[in-house]
JSON list of C-alpha atoms in Angstrom, two decimals:
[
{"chain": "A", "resi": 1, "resn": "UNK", "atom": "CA", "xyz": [22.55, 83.96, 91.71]},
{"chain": "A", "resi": 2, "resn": "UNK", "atom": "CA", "xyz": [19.18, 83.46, 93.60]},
{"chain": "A", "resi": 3, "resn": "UNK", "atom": "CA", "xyz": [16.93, 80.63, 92.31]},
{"chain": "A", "resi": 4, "resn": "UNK", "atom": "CA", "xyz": [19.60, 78.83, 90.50]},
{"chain": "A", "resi": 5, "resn": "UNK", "atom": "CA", "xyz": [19.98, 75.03, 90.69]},
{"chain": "A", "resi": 6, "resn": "UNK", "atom": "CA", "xyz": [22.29, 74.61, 93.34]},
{"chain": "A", "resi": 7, "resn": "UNK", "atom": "CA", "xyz": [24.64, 72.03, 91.65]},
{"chain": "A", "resi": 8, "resn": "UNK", "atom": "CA", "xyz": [25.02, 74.99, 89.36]},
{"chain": "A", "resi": 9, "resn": "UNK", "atom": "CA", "xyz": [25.72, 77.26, 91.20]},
{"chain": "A", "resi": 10, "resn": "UNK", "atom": "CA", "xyz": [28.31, 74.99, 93.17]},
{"chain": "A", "resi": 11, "resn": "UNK", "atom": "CA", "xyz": [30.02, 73.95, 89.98]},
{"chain": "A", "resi": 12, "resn": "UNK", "atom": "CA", "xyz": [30.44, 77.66, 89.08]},
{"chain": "A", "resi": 13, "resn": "UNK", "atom": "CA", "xyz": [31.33, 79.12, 92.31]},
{"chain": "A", "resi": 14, "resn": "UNK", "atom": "CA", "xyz": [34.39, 76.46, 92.15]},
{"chain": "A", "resi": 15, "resn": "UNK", "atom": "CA", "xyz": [35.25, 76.95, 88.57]},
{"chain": "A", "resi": 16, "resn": "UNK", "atom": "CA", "xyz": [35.23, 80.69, 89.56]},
{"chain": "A", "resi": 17, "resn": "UNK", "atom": "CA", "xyz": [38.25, 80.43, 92.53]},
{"chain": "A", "resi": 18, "resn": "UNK", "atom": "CA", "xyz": [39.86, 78.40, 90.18]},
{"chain": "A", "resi": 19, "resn": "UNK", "atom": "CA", "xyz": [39.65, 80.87, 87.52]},
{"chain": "A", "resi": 20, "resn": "UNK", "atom": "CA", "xyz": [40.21, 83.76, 89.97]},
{"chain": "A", "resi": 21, "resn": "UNK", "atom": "CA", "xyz": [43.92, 81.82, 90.89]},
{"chain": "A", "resi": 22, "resn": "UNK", "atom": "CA", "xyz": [44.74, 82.34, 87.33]},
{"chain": "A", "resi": 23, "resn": "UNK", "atom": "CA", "xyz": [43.67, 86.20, 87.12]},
{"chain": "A", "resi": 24, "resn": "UNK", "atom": "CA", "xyz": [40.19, 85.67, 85.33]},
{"chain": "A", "resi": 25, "resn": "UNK", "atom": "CA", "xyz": [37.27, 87.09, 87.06]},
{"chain": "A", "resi": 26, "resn": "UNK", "atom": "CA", "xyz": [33.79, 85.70, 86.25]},
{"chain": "A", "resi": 27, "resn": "UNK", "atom": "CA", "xyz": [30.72, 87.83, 85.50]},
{"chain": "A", "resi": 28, "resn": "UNK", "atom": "CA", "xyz": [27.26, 86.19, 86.05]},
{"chain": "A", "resi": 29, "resn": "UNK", "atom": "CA", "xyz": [25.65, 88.49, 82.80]},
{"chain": "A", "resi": 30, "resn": "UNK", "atom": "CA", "xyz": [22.28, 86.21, 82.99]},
{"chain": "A", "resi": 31, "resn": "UNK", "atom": "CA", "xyz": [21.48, 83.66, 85.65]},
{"chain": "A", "resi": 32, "resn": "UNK", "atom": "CA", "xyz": [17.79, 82.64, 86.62]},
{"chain": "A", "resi": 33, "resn": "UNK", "atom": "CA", "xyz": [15.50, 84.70, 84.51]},
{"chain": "A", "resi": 34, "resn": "UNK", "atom": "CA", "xyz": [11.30, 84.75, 85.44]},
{"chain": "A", "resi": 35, "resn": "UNK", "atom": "CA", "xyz": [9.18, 83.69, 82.65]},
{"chain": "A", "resi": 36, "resn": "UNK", "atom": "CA", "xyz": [7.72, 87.32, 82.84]},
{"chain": "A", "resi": 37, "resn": "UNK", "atom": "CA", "xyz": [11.41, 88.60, 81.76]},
{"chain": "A", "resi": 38, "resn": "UNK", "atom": "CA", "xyz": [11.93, 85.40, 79.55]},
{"chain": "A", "resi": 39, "resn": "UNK", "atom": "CA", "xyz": [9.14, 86.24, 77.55]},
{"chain": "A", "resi": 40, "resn": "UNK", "atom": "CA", "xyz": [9.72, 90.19, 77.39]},
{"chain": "A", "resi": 41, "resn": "UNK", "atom": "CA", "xyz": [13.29, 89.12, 75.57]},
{"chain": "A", "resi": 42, "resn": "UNK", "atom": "CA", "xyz": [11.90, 87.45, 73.58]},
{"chain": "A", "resi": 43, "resn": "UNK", "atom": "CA", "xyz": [9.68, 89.92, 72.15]},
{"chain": "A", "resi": 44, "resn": "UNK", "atom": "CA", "xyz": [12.97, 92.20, 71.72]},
{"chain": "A", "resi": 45, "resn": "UNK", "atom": "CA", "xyz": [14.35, 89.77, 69.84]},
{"chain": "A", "resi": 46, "resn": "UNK", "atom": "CA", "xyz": [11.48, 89.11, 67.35]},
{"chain": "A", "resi": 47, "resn": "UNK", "atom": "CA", "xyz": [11.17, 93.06, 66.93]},
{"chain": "A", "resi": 48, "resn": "UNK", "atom": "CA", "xyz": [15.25, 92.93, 66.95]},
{"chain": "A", "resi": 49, "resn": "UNK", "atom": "CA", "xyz": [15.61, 89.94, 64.23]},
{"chain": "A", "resi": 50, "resn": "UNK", "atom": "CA", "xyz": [12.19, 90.20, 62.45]},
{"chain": "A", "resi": 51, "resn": "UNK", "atom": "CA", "xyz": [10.69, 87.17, 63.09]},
{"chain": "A", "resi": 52, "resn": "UNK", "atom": "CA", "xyz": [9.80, 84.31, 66.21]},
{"chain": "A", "resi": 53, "resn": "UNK", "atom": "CA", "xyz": [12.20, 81.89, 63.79]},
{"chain": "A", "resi": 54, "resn": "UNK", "atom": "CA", "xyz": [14.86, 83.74, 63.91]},
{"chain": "A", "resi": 55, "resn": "UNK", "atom": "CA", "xyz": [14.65, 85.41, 67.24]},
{"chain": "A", "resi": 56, "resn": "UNK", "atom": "CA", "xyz": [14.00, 81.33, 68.45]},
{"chain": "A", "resi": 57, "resn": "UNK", "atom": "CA", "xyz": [18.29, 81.13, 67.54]},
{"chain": "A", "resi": 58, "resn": "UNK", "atom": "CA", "xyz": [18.71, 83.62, 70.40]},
{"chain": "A", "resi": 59, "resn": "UNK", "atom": "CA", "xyz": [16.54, 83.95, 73.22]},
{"chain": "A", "resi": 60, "resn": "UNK", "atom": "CA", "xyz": [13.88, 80.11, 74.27]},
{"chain": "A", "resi": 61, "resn": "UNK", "atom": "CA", "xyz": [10.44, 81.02, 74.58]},
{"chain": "A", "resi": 62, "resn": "UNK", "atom": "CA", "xyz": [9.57, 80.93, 79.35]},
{"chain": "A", "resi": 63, "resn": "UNK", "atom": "CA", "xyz": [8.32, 77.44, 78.93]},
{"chain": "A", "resi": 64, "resn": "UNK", "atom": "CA", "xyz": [11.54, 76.12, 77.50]},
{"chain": "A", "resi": 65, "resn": "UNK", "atom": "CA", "xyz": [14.27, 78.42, 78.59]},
{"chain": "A", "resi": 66, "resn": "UNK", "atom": "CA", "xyz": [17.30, 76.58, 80.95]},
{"chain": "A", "resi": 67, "resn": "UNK", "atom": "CA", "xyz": [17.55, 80.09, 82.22]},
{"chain": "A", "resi": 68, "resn": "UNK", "atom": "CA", "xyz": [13.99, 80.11, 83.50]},
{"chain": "A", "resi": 69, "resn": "UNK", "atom": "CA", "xyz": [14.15, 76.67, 85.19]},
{"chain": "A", "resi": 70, "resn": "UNK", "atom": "CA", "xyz": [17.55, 78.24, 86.89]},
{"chain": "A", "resi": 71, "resn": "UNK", "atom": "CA", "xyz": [19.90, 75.83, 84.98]},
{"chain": "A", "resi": 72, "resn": "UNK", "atom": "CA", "xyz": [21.84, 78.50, 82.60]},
{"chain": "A", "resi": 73, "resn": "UNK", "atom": "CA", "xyz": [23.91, 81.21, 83.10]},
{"chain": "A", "resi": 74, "resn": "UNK", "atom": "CA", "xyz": [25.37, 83.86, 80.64]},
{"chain": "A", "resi": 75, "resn": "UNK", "atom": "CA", "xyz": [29.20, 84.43, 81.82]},
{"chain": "A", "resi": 76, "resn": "UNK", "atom": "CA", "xyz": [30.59, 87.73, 80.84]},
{"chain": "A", "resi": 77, "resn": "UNK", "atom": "CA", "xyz": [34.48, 88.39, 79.75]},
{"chain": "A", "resi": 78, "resn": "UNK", "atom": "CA", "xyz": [36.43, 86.72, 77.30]},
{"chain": "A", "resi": 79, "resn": "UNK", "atom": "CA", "xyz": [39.04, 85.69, 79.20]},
{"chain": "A", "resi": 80, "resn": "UNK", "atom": "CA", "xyz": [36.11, 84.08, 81.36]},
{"chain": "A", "resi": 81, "resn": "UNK", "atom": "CA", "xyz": [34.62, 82.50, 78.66]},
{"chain": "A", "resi": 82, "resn": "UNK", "atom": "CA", "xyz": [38.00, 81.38, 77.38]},
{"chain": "A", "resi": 83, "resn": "UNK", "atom": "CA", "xyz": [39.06, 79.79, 80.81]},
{"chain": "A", "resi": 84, "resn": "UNK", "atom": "CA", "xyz": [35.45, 78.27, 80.73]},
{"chain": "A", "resi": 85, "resn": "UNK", "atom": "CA", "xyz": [35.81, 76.68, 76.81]},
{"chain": "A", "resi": 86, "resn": "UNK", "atom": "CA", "xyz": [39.16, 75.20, 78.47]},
{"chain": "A", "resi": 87, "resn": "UNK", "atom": "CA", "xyz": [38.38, 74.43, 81.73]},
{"chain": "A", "resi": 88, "resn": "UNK", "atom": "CA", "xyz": [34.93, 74.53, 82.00]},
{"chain": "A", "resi": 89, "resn": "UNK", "atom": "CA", "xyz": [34.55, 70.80, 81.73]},
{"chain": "A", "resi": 90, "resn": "UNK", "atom": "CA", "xyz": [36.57, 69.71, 85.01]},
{"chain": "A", "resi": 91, "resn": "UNK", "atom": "CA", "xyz": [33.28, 71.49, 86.73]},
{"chain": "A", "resi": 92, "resn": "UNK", "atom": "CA", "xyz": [31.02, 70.24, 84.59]},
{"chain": "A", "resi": 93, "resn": "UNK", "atom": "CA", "xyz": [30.14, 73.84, 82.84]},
{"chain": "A", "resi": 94, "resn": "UNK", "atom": "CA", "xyz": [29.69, 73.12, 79.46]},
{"chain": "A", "resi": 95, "resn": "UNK", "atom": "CA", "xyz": [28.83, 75.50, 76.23]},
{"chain": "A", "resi": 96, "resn": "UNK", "atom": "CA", "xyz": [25.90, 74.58, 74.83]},
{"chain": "A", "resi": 97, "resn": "UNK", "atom": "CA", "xyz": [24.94, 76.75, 71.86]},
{"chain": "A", "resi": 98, "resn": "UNK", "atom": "CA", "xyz": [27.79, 77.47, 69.42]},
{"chain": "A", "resi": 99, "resn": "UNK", "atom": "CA", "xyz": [26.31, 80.59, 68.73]},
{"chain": "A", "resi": 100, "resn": "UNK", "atom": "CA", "xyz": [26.30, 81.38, 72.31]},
{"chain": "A", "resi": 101, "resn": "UNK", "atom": "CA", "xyz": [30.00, 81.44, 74.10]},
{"chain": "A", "resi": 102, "resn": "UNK", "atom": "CA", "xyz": [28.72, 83.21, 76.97]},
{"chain": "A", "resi": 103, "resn": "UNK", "atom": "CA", "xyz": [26.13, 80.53, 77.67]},
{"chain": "A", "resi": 104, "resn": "UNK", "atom": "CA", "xyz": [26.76, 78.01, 80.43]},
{"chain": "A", "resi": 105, "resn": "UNK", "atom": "CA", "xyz": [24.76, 74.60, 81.70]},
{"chain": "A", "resi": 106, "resn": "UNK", "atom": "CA", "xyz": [25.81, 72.14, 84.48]},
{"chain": "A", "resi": 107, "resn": "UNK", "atom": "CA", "xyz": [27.00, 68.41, 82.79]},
{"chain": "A", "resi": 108, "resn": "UNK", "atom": "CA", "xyz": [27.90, 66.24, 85.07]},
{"chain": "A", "resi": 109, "resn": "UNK", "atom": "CA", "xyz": [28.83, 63.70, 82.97]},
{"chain": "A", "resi": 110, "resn": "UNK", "atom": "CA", "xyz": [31.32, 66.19, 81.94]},
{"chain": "A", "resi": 111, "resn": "UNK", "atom": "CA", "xyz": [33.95, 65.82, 84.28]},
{"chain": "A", "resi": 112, "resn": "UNK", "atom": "CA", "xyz": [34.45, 62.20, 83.33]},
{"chain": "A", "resi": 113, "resn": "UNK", "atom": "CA", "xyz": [33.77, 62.43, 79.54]},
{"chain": "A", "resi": 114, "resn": "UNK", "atom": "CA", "xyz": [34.09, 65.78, 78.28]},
{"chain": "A", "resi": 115, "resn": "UNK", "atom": "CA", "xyz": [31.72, 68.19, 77.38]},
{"chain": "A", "resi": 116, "resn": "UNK", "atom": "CA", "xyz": [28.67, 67.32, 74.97]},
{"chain": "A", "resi": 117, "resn": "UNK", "atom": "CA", "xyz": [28.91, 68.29, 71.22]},
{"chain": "A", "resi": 118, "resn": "UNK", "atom": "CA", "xyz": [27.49, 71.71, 71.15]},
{"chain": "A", "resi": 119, "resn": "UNK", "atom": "CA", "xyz": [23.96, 72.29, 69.03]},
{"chain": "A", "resi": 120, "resn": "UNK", "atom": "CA", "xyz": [24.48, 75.58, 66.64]},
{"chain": "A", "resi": 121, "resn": "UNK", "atom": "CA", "xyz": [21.91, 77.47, 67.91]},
{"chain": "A", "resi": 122, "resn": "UNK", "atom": "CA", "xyz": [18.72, 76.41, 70.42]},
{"chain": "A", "resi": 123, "resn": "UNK", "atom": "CA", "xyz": [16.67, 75.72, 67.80]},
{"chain": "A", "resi": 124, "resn": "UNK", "atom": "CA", "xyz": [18.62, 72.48, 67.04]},
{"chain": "A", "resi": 125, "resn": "UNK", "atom": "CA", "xyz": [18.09, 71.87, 70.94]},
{"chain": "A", "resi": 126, "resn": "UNK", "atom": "CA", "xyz": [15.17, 68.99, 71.41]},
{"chain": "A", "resi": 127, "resn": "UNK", "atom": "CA", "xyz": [14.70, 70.27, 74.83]},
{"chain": "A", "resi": 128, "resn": "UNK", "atom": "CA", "xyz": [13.75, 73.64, 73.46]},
{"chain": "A", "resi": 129, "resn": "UNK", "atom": "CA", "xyz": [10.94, 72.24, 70.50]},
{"chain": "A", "resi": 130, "resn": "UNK", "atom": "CA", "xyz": [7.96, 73.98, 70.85]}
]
């Protein structure tokens, strides 16, 4: 949990005693990642998927990655990722990446309006354009 953004890590640390009242346990998989360990994934993921296009709908290069900045986390469990799709909003924890359920970002403007329409992948992310 070190080097995340704080509001982060507040939002989840209350969504997580909320979910722990119901039974569901959260499991940080992925929180702040260096760009040293950003850009070693993605070079698994090139070799794993063939190609820096299609390993770009998996892993953000260290420049762009929310993870690196500290403002993602990857939540293990599916009943913890299932309490978060439901819940998640109340706290501002919103999915982000359809192809990414475990993936996690603070929205503020959540609480009030709901979570954000999800992008498919992070390639359809503008924050992540190379």
């Amino acid at each position: 949990m070190a080097n995340l953004d704080p509001e982060l890590l507040k939002a989840l640390r209350q969504a997580a005693t909320a979910a722990a009242d119901g039974g569901v346990d959260f499991h940080v998989n992925s929180g702040w990642r260096s760009p040293e360990y950003q850009n070693q994934l993605l070079r698994e993921a090139v070799s794993k998927y063939g190609s820096e296009r299609e390993a770009a709908r998996w892993v953000a290069t260290a420049t762009t990655s929310p993870h690196v900045s500290g403002e993602a986390v990857d939540i293990g469990g599916s009943n913890a990722t299932a309490w978060l799709s439901r819940h998640g909003a109340e706290y501002g924890l919103c999915q982000i990446y359809r192809n990414e359920p475990w993936h996690y970002e603070l929205r503020t403007d959540a609480i009030d309006r709901g979570c954000p329409r999800m992008y498919a992948d992070p390639t359809q992310d503008p924050r992540i354009q190379q």
